[in-house]
Short mmCIF file of N, CA and C in Angstrom, two decimals:
data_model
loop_
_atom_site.label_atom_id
_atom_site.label_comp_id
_atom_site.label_asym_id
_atom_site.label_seq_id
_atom_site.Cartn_x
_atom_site.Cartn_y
_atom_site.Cartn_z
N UNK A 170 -5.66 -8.28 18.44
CA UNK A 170 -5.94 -9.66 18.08
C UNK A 170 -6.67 -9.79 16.75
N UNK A 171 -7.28 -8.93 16.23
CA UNK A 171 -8.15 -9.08 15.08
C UNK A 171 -7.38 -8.48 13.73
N UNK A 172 -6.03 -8.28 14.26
CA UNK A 172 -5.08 -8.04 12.61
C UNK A 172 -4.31 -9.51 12.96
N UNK A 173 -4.24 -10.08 13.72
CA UNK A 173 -3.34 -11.34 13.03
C UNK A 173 -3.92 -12.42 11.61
N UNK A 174 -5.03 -12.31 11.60
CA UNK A 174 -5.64 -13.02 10.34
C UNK A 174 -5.49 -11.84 9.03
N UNK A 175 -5.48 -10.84 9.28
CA UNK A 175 -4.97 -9.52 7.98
C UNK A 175 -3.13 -10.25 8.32
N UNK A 176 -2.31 -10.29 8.92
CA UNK A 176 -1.55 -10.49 8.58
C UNK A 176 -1.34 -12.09 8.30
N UNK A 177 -1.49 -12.74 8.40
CA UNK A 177 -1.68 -14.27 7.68
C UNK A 177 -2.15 -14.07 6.10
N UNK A 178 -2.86 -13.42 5.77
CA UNK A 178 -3.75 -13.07 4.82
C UNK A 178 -2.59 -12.51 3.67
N UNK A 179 -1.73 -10.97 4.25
CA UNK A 179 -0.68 -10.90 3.66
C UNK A 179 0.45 -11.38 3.51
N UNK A 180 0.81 -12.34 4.59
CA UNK A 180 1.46 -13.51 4.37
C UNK A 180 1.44 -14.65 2.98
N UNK A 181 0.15 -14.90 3.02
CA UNK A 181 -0.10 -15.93 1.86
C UNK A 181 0.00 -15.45 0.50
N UNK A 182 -0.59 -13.84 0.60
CA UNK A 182 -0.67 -12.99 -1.10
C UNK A 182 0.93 -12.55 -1.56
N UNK A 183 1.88 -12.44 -0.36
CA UNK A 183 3.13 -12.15 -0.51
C UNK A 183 3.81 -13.87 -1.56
N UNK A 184 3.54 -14.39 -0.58
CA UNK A 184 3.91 -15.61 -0.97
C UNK A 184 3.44 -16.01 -2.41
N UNK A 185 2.37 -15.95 -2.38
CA UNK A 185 1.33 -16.23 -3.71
C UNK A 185 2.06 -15.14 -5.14
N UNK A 186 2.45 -13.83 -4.69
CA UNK A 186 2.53 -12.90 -5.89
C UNK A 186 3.99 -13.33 -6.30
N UNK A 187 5.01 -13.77 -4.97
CA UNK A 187 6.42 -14.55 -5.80
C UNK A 187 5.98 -15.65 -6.52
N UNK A 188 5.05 -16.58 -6.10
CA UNK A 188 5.07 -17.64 -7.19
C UNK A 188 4.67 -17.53 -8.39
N UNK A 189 3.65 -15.95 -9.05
CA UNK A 189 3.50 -15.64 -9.52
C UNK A 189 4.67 -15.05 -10.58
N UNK A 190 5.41 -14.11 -10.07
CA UNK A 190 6.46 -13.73 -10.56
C UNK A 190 7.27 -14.25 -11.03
N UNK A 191 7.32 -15.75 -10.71
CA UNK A 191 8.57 -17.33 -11.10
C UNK A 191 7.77 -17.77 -12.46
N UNK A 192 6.76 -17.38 -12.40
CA UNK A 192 5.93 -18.51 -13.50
C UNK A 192 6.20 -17.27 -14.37
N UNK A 193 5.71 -16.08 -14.19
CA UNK A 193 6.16 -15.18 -15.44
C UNK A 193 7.88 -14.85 -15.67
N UNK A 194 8.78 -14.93 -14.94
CA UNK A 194 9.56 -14.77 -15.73
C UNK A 194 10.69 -15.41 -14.86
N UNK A 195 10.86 -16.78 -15.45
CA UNK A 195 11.22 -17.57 -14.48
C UNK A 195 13.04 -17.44 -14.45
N UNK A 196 13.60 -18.06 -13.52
CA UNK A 196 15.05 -17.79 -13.36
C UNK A 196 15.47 -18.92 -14.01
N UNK A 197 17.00 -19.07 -14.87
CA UNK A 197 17.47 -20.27 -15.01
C UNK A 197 18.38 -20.47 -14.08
N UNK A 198 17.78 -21.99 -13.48
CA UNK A 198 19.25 -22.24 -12.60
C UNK A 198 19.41 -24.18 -12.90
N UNK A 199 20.53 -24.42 -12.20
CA UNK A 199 21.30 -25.09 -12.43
C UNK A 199 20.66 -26.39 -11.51
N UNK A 200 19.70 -26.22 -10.52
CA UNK A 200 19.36 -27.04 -9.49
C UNK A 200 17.93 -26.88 -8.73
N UNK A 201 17.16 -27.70 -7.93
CA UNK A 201 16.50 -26.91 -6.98
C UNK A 201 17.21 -25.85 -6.00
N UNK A 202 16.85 -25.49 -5.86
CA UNK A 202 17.36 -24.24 -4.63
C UNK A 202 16.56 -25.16 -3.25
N UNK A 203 17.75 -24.60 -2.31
CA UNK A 203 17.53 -25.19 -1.47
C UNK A 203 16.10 -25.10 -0.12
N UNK A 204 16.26 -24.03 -0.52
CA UNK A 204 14.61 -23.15 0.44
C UNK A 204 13.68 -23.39 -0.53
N UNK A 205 13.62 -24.22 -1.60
CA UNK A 205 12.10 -24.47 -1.59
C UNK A 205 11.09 -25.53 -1.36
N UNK A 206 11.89 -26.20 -0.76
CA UNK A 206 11.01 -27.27 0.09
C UNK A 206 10.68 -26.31 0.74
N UNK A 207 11.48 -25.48 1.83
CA UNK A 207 10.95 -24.49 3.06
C UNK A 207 9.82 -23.51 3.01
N UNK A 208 9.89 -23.07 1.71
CA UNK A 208 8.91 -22.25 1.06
C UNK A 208 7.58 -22.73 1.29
N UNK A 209 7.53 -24.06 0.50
CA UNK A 209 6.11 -24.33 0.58
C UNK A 209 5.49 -25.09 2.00
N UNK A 210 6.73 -25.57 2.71
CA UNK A 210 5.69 -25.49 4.70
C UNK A 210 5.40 -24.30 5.05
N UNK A 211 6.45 -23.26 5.00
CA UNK A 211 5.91 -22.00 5.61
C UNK A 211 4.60 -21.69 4.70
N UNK A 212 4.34 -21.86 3.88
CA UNK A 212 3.00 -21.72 3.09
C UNK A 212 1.88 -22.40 3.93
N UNK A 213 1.81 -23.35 4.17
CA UNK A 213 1.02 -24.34 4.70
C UNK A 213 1.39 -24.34 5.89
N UNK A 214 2.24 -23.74 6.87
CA UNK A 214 1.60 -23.24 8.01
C UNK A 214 1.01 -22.13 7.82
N UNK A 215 1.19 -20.85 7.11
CA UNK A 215 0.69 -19.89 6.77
C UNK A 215 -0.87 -19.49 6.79
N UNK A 216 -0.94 -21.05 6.24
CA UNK A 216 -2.63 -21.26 5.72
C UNK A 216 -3.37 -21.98 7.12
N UNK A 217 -2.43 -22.66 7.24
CA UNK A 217 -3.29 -23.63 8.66
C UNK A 217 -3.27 -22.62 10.04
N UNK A 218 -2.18 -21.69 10.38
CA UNK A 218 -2.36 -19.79 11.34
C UNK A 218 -3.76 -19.23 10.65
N UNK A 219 -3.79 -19.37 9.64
CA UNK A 219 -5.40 -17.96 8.93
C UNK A 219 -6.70 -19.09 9.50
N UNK A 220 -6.96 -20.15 9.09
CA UNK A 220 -7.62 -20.95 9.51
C UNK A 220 -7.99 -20.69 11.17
N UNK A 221 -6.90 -20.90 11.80
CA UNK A 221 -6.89 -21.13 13.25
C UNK A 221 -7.51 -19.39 13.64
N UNK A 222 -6.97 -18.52 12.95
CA UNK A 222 -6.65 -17.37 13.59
C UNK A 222 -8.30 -17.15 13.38
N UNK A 223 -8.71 -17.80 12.15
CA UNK A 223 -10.02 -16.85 12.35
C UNK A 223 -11.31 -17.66 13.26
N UNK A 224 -10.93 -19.01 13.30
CA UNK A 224 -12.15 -19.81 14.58
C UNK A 224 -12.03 -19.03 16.04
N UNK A 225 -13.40 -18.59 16.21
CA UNK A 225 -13.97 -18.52 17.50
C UNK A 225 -13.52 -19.26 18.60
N UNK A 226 -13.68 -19.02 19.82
CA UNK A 226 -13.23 -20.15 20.69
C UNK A 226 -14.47 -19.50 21.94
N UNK A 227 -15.11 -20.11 22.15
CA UNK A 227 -16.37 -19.99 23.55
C UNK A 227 -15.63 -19.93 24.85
N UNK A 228 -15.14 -19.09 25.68
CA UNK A 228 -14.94 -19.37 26.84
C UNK A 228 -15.82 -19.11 27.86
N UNK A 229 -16.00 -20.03 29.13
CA UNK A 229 -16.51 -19.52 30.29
C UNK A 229 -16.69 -18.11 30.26
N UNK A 230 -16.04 -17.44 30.40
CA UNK A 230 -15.81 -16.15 30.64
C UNK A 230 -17.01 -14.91 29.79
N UNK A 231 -16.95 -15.38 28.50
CA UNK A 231 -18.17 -15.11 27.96
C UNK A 231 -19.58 -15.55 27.99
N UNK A 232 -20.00 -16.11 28.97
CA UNK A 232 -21.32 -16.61 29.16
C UNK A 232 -21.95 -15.79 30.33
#
């Protein structure tokens, strides 16, 4: 349970180092492409999983 926020984490830097890679050497194309609306929700769930993944939660059980 305590690597799912390491993997959210590399989730986002994966994501982050392609957008990186577009700005340095960008592609010519003819249109938007169609996955990049998709791109940037899976981003932003990406971010809102690391968030979640790393809050505590109190249960009964621990008291």
């Amino acid at each position: 349970r305590s690597m799912i926020p390491l993997m959210y984490l590399l989730i986002l830097l994966e994501y982050g180092g392609r957008i990186a890679i577009g700005m340095i050497k960008p592609l010519a194309l003819s249109g938007t492409p169609p996955g990049a609306i998709g791109n940037l929700v899976f981003i932003l769930i990406a971010m809102v999983g690391l968030v979640l993944s790393m809050q505590t939660v109190n249960s009964p059980r621990d008291k």
